[in-house]
PDB file of C-alpha atoms and ligand atoms in Angstrom:
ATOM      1  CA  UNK A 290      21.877 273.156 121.543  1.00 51.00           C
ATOM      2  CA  UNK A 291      23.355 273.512 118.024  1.00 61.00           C
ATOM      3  CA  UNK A 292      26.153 272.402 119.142  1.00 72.00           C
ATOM      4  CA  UNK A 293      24.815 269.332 120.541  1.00 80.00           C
ATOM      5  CA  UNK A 294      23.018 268.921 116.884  1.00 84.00           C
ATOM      6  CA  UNK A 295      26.071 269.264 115.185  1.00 86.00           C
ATOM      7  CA  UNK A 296      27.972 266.602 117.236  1.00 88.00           C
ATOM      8  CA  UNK A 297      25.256 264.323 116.881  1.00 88.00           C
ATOM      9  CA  UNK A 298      25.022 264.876 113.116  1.00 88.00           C
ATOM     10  CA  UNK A 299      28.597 264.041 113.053  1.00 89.00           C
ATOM     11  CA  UNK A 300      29.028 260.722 114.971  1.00 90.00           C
ATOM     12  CA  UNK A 301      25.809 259.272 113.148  1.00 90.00           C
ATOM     13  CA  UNK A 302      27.598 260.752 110.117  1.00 89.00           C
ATOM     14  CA  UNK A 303      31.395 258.613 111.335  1.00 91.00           C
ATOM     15  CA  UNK A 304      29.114 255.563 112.394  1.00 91.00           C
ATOM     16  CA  UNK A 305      27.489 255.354 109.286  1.00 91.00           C
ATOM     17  CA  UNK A 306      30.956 255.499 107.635  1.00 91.00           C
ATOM     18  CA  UNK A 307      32.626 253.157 110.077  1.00 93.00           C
ATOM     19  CA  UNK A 308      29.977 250.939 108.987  1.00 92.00           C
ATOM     20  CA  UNK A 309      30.434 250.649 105.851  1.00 92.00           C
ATOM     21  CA  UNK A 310      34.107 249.848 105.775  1.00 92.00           C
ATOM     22  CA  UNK A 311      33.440 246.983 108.193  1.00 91.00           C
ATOM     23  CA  UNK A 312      30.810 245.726 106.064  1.00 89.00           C
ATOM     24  CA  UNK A 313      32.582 246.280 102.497  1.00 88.00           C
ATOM     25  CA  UNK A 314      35.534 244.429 104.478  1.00 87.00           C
ATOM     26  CA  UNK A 315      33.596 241.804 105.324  1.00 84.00           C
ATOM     27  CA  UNK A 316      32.455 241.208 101.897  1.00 82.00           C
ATOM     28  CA  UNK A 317      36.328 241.865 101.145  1.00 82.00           C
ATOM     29  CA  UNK A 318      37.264 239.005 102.794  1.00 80.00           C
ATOM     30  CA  UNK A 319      34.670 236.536 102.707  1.00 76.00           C
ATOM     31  CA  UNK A 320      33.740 236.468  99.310  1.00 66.00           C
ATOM     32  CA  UNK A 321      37.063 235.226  98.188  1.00 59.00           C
ATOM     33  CA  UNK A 322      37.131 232.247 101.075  1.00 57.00           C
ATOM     34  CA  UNK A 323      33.714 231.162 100.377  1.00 57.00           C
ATOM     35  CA  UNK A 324      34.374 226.792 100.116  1.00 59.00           C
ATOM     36  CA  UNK A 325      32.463 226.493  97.785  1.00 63.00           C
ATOM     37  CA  UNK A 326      34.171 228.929  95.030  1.00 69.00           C
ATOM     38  CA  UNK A 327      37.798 227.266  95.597  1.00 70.00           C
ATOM     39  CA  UNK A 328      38.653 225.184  92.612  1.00 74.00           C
ATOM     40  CA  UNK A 329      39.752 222.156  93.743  1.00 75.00           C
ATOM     41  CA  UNK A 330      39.985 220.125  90.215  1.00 77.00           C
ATOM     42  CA  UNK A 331      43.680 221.368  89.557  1.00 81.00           C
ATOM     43  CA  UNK A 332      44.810 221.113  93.286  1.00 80.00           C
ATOM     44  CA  UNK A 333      46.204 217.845  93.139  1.00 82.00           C
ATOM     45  CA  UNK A 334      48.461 218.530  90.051  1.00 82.00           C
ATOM     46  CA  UNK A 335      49.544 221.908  91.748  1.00 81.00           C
ATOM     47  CA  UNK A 336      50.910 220.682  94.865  1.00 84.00           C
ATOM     48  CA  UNK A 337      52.766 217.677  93.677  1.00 82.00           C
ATOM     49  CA  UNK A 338      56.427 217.628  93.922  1.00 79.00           C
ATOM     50  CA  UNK A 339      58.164 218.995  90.583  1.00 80.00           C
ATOM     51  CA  UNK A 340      60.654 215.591  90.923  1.00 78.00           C
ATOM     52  CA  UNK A 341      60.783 211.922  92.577  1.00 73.00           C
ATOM     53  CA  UNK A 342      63.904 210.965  94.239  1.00 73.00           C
ATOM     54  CA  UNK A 343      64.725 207.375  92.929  1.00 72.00           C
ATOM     55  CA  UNK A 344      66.635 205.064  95.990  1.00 72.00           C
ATOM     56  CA  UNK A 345      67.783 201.875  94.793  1.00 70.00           C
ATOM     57  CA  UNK A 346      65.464 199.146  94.936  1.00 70.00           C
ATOM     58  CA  UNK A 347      62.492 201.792  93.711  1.00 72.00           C
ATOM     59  CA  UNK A 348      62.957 201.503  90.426  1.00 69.00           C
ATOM     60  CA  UNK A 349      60.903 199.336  88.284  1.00 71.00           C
ATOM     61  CA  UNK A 350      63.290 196.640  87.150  1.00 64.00           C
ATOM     62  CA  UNK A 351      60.981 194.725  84.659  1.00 69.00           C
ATOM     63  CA  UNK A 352      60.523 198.023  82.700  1.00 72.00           C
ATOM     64  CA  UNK A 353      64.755 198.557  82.523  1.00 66.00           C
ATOM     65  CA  UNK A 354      64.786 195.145  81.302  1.00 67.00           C
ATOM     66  CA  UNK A 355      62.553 194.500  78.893  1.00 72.00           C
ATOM     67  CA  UNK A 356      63.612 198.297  77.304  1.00 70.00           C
ATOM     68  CA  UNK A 357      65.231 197.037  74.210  1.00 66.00           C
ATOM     69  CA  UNK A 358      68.787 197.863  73.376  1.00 63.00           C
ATOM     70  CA  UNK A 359      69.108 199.973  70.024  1.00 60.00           C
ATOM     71  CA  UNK A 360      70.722 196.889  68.008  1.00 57.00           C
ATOM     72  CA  UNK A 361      67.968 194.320  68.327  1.00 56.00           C
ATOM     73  CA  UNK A 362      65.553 196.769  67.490  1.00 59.00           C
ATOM     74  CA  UNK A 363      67.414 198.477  64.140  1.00 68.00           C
ATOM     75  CA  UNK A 364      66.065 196.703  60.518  1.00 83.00           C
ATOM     76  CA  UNK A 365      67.577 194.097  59.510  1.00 89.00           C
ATOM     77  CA  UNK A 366      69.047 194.342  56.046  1.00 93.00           C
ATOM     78  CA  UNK A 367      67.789 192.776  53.159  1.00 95.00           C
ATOM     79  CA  UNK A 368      69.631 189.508  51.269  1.00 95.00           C
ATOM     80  CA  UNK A 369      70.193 191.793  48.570  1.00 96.00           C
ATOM     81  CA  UNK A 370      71.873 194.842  50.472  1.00 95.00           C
ATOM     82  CA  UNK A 371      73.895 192.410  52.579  1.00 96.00           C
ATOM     83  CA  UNK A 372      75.230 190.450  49.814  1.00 96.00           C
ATOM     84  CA  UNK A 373      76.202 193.273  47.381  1.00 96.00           C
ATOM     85  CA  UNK A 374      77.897 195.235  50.578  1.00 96.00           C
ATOM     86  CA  UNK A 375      79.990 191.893  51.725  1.00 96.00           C
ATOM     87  CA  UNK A 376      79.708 188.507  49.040  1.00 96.00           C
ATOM     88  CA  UNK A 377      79.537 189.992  45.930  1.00 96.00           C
ATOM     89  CA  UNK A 378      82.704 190.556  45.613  1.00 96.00           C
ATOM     90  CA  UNK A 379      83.852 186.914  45.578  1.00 96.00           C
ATOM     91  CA  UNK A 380      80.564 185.575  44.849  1.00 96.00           C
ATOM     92  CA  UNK A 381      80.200 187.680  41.599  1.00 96.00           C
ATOM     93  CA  UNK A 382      82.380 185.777  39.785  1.00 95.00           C
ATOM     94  CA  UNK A 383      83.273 183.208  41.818  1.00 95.00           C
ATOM     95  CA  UNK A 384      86.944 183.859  43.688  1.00 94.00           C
ATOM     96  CA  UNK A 385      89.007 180.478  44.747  1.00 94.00           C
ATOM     97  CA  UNK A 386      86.004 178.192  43.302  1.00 94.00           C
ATOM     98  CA  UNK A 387      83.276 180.553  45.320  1.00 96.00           C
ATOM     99  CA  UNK A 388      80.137 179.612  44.026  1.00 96.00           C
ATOM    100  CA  UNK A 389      79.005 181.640  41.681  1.00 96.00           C
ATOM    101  CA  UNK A 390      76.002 184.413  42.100  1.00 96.00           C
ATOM    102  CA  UNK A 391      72.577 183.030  40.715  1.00 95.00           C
ATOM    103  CA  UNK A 392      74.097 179.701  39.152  1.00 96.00           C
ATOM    104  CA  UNK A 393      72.141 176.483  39.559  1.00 95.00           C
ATOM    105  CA  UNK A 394      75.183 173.773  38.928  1.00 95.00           C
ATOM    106  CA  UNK A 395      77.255 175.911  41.462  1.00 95.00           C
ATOM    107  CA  UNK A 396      74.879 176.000  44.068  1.00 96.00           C
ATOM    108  CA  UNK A 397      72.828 172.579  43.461  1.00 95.00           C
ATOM    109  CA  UNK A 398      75.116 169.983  45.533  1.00 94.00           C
ATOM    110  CA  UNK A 399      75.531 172.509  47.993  1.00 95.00           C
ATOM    111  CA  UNK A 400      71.629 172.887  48.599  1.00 95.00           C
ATOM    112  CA  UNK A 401      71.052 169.469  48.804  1.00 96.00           C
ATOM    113  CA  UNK A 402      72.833 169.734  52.282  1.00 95.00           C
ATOM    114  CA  UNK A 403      70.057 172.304  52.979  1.00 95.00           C
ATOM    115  CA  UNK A 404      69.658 175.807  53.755  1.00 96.00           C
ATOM    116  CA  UNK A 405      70.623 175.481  57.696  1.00 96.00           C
ATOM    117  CA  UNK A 406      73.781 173.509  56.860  1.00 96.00           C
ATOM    118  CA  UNK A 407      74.819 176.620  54.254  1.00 96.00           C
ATOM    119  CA  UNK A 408      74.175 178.816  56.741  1.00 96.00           C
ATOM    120  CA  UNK A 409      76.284 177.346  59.260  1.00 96.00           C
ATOM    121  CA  UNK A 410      79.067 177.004  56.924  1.00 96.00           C
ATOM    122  CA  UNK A 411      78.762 180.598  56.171  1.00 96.00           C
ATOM    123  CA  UNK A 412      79.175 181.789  59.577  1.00 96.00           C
ATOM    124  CA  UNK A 413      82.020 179.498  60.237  1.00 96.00           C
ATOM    125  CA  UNK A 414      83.703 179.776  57.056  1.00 95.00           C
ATOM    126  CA  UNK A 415      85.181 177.794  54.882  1.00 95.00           C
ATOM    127  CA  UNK A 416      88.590 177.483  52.724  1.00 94.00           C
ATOM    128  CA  UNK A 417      89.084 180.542  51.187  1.00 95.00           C
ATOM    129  CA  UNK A 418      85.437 181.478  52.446  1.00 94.00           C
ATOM    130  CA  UNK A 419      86.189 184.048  55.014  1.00 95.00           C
ATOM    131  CA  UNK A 420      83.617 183.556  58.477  1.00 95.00           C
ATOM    132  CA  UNK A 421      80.335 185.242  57.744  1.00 96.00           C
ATOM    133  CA  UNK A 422      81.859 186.219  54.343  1.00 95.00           C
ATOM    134  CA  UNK A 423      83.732 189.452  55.712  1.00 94.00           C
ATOM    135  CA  UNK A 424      80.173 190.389  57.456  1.00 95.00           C
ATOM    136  CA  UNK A 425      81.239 190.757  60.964  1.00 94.00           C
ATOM    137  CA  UNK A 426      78.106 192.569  62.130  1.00 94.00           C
ATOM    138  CA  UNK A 427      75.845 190.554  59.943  1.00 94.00           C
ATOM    139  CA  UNK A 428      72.934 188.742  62.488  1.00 94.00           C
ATOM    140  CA  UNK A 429      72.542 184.820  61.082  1.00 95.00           C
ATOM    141  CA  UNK A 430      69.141 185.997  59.642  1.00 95.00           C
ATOM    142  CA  UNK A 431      70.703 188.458  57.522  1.00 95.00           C
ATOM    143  CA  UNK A 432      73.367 185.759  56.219  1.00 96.00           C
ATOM    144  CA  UNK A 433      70.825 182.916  55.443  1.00 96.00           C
ATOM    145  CA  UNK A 434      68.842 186.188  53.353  1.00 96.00           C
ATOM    146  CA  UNK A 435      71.898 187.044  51.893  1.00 97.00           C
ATOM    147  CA  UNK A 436      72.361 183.095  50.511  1.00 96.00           C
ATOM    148  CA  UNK A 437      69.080 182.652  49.536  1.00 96.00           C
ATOM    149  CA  UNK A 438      69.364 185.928  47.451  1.00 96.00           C
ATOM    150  CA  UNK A 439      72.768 184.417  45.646  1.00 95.00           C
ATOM    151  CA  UNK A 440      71.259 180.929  45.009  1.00 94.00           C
ATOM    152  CA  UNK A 441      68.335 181.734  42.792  1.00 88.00           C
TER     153      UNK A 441
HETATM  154  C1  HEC B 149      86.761 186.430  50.190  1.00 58.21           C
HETATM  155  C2  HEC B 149      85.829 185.834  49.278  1.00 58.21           C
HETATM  156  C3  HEC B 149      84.440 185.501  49.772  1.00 58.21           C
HETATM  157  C4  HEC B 149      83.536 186.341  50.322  1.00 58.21           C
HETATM  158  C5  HEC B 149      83.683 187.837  50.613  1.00 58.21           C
HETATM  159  C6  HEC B 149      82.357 185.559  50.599  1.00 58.21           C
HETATM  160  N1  HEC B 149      82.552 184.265  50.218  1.00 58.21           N
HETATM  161 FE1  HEC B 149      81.239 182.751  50.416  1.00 58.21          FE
HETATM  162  N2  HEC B 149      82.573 181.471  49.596  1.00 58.21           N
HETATM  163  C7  HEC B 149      83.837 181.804  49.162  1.00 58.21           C
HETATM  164  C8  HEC B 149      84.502 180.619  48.659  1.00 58.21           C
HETATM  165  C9  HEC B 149      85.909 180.576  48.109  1.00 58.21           C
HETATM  166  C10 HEC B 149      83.608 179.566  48.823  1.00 58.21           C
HETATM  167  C11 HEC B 149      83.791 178.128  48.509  1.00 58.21           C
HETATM  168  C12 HEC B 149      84.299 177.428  49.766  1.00 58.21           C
HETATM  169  C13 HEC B 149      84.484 175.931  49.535  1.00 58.21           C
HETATM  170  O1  HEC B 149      83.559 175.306  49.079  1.00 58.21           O
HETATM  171  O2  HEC B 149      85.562 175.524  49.912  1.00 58.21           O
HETATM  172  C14 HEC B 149      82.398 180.137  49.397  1.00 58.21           C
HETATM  173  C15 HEC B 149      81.273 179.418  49.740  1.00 58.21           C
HETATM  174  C16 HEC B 149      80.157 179.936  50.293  1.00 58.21           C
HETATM  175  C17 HEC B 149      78.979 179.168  50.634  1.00 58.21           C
HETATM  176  C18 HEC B 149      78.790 177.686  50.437  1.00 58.21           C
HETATM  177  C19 HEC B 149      79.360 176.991  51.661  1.00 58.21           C
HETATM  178  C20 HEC B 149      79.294 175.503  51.504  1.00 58.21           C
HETATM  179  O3  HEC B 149      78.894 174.885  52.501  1.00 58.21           O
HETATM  180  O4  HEC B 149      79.663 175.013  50.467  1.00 58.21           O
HETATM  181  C21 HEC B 149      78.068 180.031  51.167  1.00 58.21           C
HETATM  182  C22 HEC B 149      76.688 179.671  51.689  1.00 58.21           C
HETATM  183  C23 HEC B 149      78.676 181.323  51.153  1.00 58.21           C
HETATM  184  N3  HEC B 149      79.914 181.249  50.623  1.00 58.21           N
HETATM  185  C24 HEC B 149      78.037 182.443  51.607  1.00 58.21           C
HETATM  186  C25 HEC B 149      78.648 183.688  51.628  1.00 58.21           C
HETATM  187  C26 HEC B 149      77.979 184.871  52.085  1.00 58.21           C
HETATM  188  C27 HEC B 149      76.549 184.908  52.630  1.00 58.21           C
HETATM  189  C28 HEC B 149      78.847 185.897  51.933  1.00 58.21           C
HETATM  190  C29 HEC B 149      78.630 187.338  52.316  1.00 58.21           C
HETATM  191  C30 HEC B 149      78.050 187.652  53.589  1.00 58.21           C
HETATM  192  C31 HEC B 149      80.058 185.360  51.401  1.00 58.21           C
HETATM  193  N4  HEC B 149      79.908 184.010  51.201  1.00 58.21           N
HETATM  194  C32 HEC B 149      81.210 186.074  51.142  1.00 58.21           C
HETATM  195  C33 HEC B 149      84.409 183.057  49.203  1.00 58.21           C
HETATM  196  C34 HEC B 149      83.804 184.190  49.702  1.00 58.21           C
END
Protein backbone atom coordinates (compact mmCIF):
# COMPACT_ATOMS: atom_id res chain seq x y z
CA UNK A 1 0.00 0.00 0.00
CA UNK A 2 2.86 2.48 0.59
CA UNK A 3 3.96 1.84 -2.35
CA UNK A 4 0.87 2.59 -4.10
CA UNK A 5 0.94 6.04 -1.89
CA UNK A 6 4.18 6.84 -2.98
CA UNK A 7 3.45 6.42 -6.75
CA UNK A 8 0.47 8.34 -6.43
CA UNK A 9 2.23 11.14 -4.53
CA UNK A 10 4.58 11.20 -7.35
CA UNK A 11 2.48 11.44 -10.58
CA UNK A 12 0.16 14.16 -8.84
CA UNK A 13 3.57 15.57 -7.86
CA UNK A 14 4.90 15.29 -12.18
CA UNK A 15 1.26 16.44 -13.18
CA UNK A 16 1.31 19.30 -11.15
CA UNK A 17 4.75 20.12 -12.65
CA UNK A 18 3.82 19.23 -16.20
CA UNK A 19 1.24 21.71 -15.62
CA UNK A 20 2.85 24.38 -14.96
CA UNK A 21 5.30 24.42 -17.81
CA UNK A 22 2.36 24.14 -20.22
CA UNK A 23 0.71 26.92 -18.61
CA UNK A 24 3.91 29.30 -18.06
CA UNK A 25 4.40 28.34 -21.92
CA UNK A 26 1.31 29.38 -22.78
CA UNK A 27 1.68 32.66 -21.20
CA UNK A 28 5.27 32.40 -22.94
CA UNK A 29 3.90 32.54 -26.08
CA UNK A 30 0.80 34.34 -26.07
CA UNK A 31 1.57 37.27 -24.28
CA UNK A 32 4.01 38.46 -26.83
CA UNK A 33 1.37 37.77 -29.95
CA UNK A 34 -1.43 39.39 -28.25
CA UNK A 35 -2.88 41.97 -31.54
CA UNK A 36 -3.44 44.29 -29.67
CA UNK A 37 0.24 44.95 -28.10
CA UNK A 38 1.96 44.96 -31.74
CA UNK A 39 2.95 48.46 -32.60
CA UNK A 40 1.85 49.09 -35.77
CA UNK A 41 2.64 53.09 -36.00
CA UNK A 42 6.33 52.45 -37.27
CA UNK A 43 5.41 49.40 -39.53
CA UNK A 44 4.99 51.18 -42.58
CA UNK A 45 8.40 53.03 -42.42
CA UNK A 46 10.07 49.61 -41.44
CA UNK A 47 9.14 47.57 -44.29
CA UNK A 48 9.66 50.00 -47.07
CA UNK A 49 12.31 49.35 -49.53
CA UNK A 50 15.76 51.09 -48.48
CA UNK A 51 15.89 52.41 -52.50
CA UNK A 52 13.52 53.10 -55.68
CA UNK A 53 14.70 51.88 -58.92
CA UNK A 54 14.21 54.86 -61.40
CA UNK A 55 13.21 53.42 -65.31
CA UNK A 56 13.11 56.04 -67.76
CA UNK A 57 9.99 57.76 -68.19
CA UNK A 58 9.53 57.65 -64.05
CA UNK A 59 11.20 60.44 -63.34
CA UNK A 60 9.57 63.67 -62.71
CA UNK A 61 10.62 65.81 -65.65
CA UNK A 62 9.06 69.21 -64.56
CA UNK A 63 11.15 69.02 -61.31
CA UNK A 64 14.70 68.32 -63.58
CA UNK A 65 13.65 71.23 -65.47
CA UNK A 66 12.72 73.85 -63.60
CA UNK A 67 16.03 72.88 -61.11
CA UNK A 68 18.04 75.90 -61.87
CA UNK A 69 21.51 75.66 -63.26
CA UNK A 70 24.24 77.17 -60.81
CA UNK A 71 24.91 80.35 -63.19
CA UNK A 72 21.46 81.89 -63.29
CA UNK A 73 21.15 81.50 -59.79
CA UNK A 74 24.87 83.04 -58.58
CA UNK A 75 24.61 87.17 -57.60
CA UNK A 76 24.98 89.26 -59.96
CA UNK A 77 27.76 91.76 -59.46
CA UNK A 78 27.35 95.17 -58.66
CA UNK A 79 28.04 98.31 -61.36
CA UNK A 80 30.75 99.16 -59.17
CA UNK A 81 32.62 95.67 -58.87
CA UNK A 82 32.07 95.06 -62.58
CA UNK A 83 33.39 98.25 -63.75
CA UNK A 84 36.55 98.52 -61.56
CA UNK A 85 37.34 94.59 -62.48
CA UNK A 86 36.84 95.27 -66.50
CA UNK A 87 36.22 99.40 -67.63
CA UNK A 88 38.18 101.13 -65.38
CA UNK A 89 41.00 100.66 -66.89
CA UNK A 90 40.16 102.59 -70.08
CA UNK A 91 37.35 104.36 -68.63
CA UNK A 92 39.52 105.88 -65.78
CA UNK A 93 41.08 108.15 -67.79
CA UNK A 94 39.64 107.82 -70.85
CA UNK A 95 41.91 105.46 -73.43
CA UNK A 96 41.41 106.23 -77.42
CA UNK A 97 38.69 109.08 -76.53
CA UNK A 98 36.83 106.45 -73.93
CA UNK A 99 34.57 108.44 -72.10
CA UNK A 100 35.72 109.36 -69.14
CA UNK A 101 34.56 107.85 -65.50
CA UNK A 102 31.92 110.20 -63.75
CA UNK A 103 32.19 113.15 -66.40
CA UNK A 104 29.00 114.88 -67.49
CA UNK A 105 30.32 116.53 -71.04
CA UNK A 106 31.77 112.99 -71.83
CA UNK A 107 28.85 111.12 -71.22
CA UNK A 108 25.94 113.80 -72.01
CA UNK A 109 25.53 113.27 -75.99
CA UNK A 110 25.95 109.79 -75.44
CA UNK A 111 22.89 109.58 -72.92
CA UNK A 112 20.74 111.41 -74.95
CA UNK A 113 20.67 108.19 -77.18
CA UNK A 114 19.47 106.54 -73.92
CA UNK A 115 20.48 103.98 -71.58
CA UNK A 116 19.30 100.82 -73.86
CA UNK A 117 21.14 102.21 -76.90
CA UNK A 118 24.56 102.45 -74.50
CA UNK A 119 24.00 99.27 -73.51
CA UNK A 120 23.79 97.77 -76.77
CA UNK A 121 26.79 99.51 -77.92
CA UNK A 122 28.59 98.15 -75.01
CA UNK A 123 27.95 94.64 -75.72
CA UNK A 124 28.73 95.02 -79.32
CA UNK A 125 31.56 97.25 -79.04
CA UNK A 126 32.72 99.95 -80.53
CA UNK A 127 36.12 101.45 -82.12
CA UNK A 128 38.63 100.92 -79.79
CA UNK A 129 35.74 99.84 -77.30
CA UNK A 130 36.38 96.20 -76.98
CA UNK A 131 32.65 93.97 -76.94
CA UNK A 132 31.28 94.05 -73.44
CA UNK A 133 34.41 96.08 -72.50
CA UNK A 134 36.76 92.90 -72.00
CA UNK A 135 33.72 91.41 -69.74
CA UNK A 136 33.14 88.20 -71.46
CA UNK A 137 31.10 86.63 -68.66
CA UNK A 138 29.40 89.84 -67.79
CA UNK A 139 25.20 89.15 -68.09
CA UNK A 140 23.67 92.56 -69.99
CA UNK A 141 22.28 93.51 -66.50
CA UNK A 142 25.58 93.66 -65.04
CA UNK A 143 26.91 95.90 -68.09
CA UNK A 144 23.97 98.45 -68.12
CA UNK A 145 24.94 98.58 -63.87
CA UNK A 146 28.32 98.90 -64.70
CA UNK A 147 27.42 102.19 -67.17
CA UNK A 148 25.15 103.65 -65.02
CA UNK A 149 27.84 103.48 -62.21
CA UNK A 150 30.52 105.36 -64.74
CA UNK A 151 28.01 108.04 -65.91
CA UNK A 152 27.15 109.77 -62.69
C1 LIG B 1 40.09 98.72 -73.95
C2 LIG B 1 39.51 99.92 -73.43
C3 LIG B 1 38.07 99.88 -72.95
C4 LIG B 1 37.54 99.08 -72.01
C5 LIG B 1 38.23 97.98 -71.20
C6 LIG B 1 36.15 99.44 -71.89
N1 LIG B 1 35.85 100.46 -72.75
FE1 LIG B 1 34.05 101.32 -73.02
N2 LIG B 1 34.83 102.53 -74.43
C7 LIG B 1 36.14 102.54 -74.85
C8 LIG B 1 36.31 103.53 -75.90
C9 LIG B 1 37.60 103.82 -76.62
C10 LIG B 1 35.06 104.11 -76.10
C11 LIG B 1 34.66 105.15 -77.08
C12 LIG B 1 34.15 104.45 -78.34
C13 LIG B 1 33.69 105.46 -79.39
O1 LIG B 1 32.89 106.30 -79.05
O2 LIG B 1 34.15 105.24 -80.49
C14 LIG B 1 34.15 103.47 -75.15
C15 LIG B 1 32.80 103.74 -75.05
C16 LIG B 1 31.95 103.14 -74.19
C17 LIG B 1 30.54 103.44 -74.09
C18 LIG B 1 29.79 104.46 -74.90
C19 LIG B 1 29.35 103.78 -76.18
C20 LIG B 1 28.66 104.75 -77.09
O3 LIG B 1 27.62 104.34 -77.62
O4 LIG B 1 29.17 105.83 -77.28
C21 LIG B 1 30.02 102.64 -73.12
C22 LIG B 1 28.57 102.59 -72.67
C23 LIG B 1 31.10 101.85 -72.62
N3 LIG B 1 32.24 102.16 -73.27
C24 LIG B 1 30.94 100.93 -71.62
C25 LIG B 1 31.99 100.13 -71.18
C26 LIG B 1 31.83 99.18 -70.12
C27 LIG B 1 30.52 98.90 -69.38
C28 LIG B 1 33.05 98.61 -69.92
C29 LIG B 1 33.39 97.52 -68.94
C30 LIG B 1 32.53 96.38 -68.83
C31 LIG B 1 33.95 99.20 -70.86
N4 LIG B 1 33.29 100.14 -71.60
C32 LIG B 1 35.28 98.86 -71.01
C33 LIG B 1 37.15 101.73 -74.38
C34 LIG B 1 37.00 100.76 -73.41
Amino acid sequence: MSDNSLYFKRSVLALAGIAIIIYGANIFFTSSVTPNTIDTSTLEDRIKPIGQVYIEGDIDVNVVMTAKPKTETKKLRSGKSVYTASCAGCHNIGVAGAPKFGNKTDWASRLKRGMDDLVKVAILGKGAMPPKGTCGTCSTSELRAAIEYMVK
